[in-house]
Structures are given as C-alpha cells and as structure tokens.
mmCIF file of N, CA and C in Angstrom:
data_model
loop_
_atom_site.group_PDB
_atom_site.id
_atom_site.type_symbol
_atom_site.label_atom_id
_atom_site.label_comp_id
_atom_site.label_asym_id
_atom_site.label_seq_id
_atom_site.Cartn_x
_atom_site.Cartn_y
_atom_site.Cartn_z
ATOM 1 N N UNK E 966 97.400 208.545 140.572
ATOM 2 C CA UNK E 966 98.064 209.776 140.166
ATOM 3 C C UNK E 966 98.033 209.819 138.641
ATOM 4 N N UNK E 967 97.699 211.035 137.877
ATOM 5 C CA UNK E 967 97.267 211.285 137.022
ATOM 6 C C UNK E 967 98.964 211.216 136.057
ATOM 7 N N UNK E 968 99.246 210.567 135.083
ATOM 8 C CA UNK E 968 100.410 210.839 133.830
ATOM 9 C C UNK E 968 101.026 212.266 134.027
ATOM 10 N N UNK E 969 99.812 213.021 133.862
ATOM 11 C CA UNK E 969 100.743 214.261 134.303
ATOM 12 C C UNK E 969 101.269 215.111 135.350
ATOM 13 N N UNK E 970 100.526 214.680 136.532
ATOM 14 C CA UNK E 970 101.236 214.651 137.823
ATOM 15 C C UNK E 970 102.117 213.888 138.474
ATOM 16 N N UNK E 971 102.731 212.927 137.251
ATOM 17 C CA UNK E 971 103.735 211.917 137.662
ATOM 18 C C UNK E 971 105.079 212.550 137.254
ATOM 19 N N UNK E 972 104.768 213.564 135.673
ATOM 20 C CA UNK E 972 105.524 213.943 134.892
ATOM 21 C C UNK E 972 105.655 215.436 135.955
ATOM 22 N N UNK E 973 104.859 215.954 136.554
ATOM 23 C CA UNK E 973 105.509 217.192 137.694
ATOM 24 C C UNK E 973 106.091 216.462 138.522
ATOM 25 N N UNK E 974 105.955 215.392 139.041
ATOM 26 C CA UNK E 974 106.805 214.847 140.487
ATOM 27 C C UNK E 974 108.307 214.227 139.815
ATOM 28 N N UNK E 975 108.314 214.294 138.565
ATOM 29 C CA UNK E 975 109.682 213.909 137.628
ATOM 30 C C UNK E 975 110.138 214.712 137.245
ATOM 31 N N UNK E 976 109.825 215.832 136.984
ATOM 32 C CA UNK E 976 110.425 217.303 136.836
ATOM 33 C C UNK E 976 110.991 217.587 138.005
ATOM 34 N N UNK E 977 110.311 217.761 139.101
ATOM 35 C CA UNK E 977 110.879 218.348 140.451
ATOM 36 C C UNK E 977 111.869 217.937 140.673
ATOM 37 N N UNK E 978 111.641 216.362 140.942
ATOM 38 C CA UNK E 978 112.864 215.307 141.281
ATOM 39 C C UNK E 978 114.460 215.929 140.914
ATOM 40 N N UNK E 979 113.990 216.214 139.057
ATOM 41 C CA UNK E 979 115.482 216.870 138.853
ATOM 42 C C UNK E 979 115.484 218.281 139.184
ATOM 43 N N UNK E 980 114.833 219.079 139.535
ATOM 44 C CA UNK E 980 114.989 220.593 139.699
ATOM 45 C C UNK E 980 115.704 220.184 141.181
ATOM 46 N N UNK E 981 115.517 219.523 142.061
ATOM 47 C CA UNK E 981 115.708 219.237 143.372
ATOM 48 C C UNK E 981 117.619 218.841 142.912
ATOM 49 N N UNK E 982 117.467 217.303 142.388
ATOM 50 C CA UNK E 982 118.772 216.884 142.089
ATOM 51 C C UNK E 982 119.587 217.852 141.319
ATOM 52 N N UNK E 983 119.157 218.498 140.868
ATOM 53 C CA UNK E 983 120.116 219.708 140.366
ATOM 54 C C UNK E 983 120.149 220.806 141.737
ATOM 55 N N UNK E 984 119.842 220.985 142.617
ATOM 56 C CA UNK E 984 119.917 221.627 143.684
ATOM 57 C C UNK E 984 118.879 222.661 143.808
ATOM 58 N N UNK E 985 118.195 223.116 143.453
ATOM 59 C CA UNK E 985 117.012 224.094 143.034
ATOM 60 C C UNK E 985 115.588 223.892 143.319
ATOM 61 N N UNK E 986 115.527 224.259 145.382
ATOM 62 C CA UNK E 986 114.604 224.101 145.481
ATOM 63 C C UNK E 986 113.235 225.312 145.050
ATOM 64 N N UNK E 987 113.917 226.213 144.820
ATOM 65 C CA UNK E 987 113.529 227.432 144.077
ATOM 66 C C UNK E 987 111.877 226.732 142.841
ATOM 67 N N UNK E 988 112.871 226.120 141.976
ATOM 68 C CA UNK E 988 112.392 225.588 140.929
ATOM 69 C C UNK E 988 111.428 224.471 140.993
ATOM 70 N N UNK E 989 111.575 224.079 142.063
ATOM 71 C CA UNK E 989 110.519 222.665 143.168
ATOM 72 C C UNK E 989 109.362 223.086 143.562
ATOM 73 N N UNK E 990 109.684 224.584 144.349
ATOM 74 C CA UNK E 990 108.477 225.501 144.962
ATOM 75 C C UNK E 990 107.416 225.618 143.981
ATOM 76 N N UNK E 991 108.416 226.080 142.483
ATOM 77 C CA UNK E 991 107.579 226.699 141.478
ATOM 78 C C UNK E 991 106.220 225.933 140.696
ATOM 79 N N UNK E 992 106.635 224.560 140.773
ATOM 80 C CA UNK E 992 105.934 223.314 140.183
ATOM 81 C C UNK E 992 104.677 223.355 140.952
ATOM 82 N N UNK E 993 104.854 223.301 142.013
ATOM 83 C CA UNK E 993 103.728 222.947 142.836
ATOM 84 C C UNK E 993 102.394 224.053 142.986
ATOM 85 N N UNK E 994 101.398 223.327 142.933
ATOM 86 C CA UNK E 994 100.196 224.089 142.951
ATOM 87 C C UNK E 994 99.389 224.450 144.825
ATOM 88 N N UNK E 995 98.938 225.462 144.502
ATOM 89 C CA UNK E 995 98.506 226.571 145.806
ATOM 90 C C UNK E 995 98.425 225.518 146.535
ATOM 91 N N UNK E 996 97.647 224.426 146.352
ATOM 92 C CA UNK E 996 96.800 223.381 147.437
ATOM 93 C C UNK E 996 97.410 222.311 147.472
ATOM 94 N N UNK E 997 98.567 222.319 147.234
ATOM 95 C CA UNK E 997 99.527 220.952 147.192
ATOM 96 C C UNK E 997 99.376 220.413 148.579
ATOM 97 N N UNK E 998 98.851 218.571 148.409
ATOM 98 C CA UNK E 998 99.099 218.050 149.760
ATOM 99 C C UNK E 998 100.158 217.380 149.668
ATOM 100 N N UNK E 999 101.082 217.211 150.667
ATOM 101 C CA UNK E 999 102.413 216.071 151.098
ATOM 102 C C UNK E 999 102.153 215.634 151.625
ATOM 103 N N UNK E 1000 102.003 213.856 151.496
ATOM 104 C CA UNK E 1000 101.554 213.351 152.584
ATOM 105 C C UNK E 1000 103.402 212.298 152.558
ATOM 106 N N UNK E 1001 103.262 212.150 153.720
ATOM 107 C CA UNK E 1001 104.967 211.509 154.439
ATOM 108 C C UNK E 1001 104.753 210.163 154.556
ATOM 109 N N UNK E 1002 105.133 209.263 154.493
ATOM 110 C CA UNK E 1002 105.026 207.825 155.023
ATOM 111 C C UNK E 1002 104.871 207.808 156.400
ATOM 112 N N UNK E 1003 104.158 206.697 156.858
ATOM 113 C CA UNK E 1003 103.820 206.721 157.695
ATOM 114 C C UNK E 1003 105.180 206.256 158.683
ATOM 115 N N UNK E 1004 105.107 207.393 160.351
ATOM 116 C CA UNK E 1004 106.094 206.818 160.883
ATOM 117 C C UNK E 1004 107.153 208.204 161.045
ATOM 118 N N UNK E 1005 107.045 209.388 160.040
ATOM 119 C CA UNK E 1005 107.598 210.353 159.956
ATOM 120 C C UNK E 1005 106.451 211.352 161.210
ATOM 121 N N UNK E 1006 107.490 212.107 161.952
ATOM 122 C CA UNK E 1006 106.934 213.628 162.727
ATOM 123 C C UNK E 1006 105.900 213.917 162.417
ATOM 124 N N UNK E 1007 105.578 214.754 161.352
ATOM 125 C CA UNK E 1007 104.747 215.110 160.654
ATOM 126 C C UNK E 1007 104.168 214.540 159.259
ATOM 127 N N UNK E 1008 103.181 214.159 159.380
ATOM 128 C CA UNK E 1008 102.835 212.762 158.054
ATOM 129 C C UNK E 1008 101.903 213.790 156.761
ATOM 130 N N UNK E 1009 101.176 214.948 157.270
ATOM 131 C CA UNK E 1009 100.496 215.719 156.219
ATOM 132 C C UNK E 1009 101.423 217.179 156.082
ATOM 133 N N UNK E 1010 101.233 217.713 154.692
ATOM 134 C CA UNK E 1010 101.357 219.085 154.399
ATOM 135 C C UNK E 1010 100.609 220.035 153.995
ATOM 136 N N UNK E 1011 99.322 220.845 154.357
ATOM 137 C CA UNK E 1011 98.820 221.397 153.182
ATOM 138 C C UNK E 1011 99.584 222.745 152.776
ATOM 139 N N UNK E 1012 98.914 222.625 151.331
ATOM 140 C CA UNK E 1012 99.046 224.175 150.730
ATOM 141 C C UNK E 1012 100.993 224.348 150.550
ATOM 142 N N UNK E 1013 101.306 225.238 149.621
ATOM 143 C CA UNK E 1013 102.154 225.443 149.241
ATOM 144 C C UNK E 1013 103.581 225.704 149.978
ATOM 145 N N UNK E 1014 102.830 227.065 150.946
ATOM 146 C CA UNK E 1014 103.939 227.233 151.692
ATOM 147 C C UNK E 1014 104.715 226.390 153.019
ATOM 148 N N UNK E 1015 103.681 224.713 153.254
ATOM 149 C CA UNK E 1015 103.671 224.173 154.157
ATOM 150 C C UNK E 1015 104.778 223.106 153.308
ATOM 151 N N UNK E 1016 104.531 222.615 151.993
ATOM 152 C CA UNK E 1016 105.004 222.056 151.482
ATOM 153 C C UNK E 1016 106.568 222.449 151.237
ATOM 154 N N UNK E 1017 107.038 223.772 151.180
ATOM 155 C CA UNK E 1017 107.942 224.502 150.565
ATOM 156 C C UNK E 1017 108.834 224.454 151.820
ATOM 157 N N UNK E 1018 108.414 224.674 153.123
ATOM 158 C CA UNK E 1018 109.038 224.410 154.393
ATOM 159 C C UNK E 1018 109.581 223.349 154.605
ATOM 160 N N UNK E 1019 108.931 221.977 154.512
ATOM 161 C CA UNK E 1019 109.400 220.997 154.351
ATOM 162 C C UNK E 1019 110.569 220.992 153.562
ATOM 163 N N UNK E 1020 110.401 221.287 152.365
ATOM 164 C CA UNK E 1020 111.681 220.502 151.506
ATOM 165 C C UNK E 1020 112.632 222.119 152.046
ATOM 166 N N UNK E 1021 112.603 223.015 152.417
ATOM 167 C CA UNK E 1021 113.796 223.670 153.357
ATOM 168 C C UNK E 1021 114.265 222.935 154.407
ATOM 169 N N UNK E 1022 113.373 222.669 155.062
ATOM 170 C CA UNK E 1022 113.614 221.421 156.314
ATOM 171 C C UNK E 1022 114.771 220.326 155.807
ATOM 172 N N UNK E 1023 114.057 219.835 154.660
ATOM 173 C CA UNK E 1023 114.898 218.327 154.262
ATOM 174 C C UNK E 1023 116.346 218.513 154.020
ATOM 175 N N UNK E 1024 116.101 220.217 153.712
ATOM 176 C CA UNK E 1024 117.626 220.270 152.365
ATOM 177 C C UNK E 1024 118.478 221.099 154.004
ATOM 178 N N UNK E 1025 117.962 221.571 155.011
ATOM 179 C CA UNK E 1025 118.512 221.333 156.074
ATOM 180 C C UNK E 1025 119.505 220.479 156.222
ATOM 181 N N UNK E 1026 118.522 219.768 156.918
ATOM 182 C CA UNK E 1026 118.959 218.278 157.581
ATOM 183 C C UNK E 1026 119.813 217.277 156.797
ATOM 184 N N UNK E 1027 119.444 217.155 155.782
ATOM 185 C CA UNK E 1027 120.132 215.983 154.548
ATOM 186 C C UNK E 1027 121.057 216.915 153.716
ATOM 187 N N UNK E 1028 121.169 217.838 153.442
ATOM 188 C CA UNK E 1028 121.954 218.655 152.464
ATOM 189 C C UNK E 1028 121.095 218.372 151.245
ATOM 190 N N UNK E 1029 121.642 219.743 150.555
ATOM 191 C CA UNK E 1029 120.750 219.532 148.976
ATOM 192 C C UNK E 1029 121.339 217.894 147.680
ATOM 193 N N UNK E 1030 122.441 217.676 148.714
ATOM 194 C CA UNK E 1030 123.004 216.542 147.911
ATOM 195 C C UNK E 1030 122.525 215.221 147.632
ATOM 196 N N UNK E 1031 121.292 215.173 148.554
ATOM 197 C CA UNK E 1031 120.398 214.245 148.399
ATOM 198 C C UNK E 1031 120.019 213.832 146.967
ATOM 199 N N UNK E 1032 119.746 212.569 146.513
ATOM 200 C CA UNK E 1032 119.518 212.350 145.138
ATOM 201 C C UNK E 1032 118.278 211.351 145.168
ATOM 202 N N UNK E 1033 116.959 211.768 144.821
ATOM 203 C CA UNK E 1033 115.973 210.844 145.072
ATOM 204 C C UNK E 1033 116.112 209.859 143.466
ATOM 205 N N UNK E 1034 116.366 208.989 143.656
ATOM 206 C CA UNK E 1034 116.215 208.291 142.821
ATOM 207 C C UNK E 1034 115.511 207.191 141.307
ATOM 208 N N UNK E 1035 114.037 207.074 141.814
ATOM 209 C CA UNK E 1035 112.953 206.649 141.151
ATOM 210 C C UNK E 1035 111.495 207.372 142.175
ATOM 211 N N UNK E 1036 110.436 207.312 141.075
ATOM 212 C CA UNK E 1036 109.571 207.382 141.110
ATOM 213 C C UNK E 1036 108.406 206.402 141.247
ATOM 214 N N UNK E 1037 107.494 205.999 142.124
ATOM 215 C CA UNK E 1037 106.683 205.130 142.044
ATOM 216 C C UNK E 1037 105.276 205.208 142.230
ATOM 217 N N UNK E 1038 104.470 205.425 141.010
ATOM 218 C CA UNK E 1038 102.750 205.872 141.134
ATOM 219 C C UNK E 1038 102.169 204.741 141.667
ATOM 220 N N UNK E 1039 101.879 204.944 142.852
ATOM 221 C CA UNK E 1039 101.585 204.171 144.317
ATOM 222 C C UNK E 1039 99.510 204.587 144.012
ATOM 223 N N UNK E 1040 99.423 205.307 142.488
ATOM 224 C CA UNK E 1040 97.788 204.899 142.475
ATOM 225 C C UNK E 1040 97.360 205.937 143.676
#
C-alpha cells in the first residue's frame, strides 16, 4: 500500500471515529476494493457503492461508536 493510500485509510479512520460516514464515502475512489479478513460473510467489495453499504451495514450492527484504533500496511 502506497504512503498515500495509508494516509486516506488514516483520514477515514477519523472521519468514521468522529461519526461521519458521509465523509468515509467521500475518500474513497469509484473502484474501491474491500477486501474482509478471511472468515467474514462476505470477504470482497467492489466499487464504491458496495463499499459504502458495508460501512452502513457496520455502523448498523456495531453503532457508529465503534473506534478503530491503529492502522497496519499489511504490504
């Protein structure tokens, strides 16, 4: 993962922890893939609006109070 796609997945993080998945959506580019750890329902995301569902999904299920904590460029 590229420095500066570490520095969008560290931006989000806080647009998210500040509650604003609005501002999460916005970061992300048309062709964004999510990929899930393995072991989760659904393990791929493509494209934006697949991605954007998800984290509605998450902030569902977990509440927006969720606080992801660190970041790790897993390369």
């Amino acid at each position: 993962m590229s420095q500066e796609n570490v520095e969008i997945v560290r931006q989000a993080l806080e647009k998210w922890n500040r509650g604003d998945p609005d501002a999460v959506s916005e970061l992300m580019d048309d062709d964004v893939v999510l990929r899930m750890a393995e072991g989760w329902p659904e393990r791929v995301f493509f494209g934006k609006a697949a991605a954007r569902s998800f984290i509605d999904g998450w902030a569902e299920t977990v509440g927006q109070d969720t606080v992801i904590e660190e970041v790790i460029d897993a390369g």
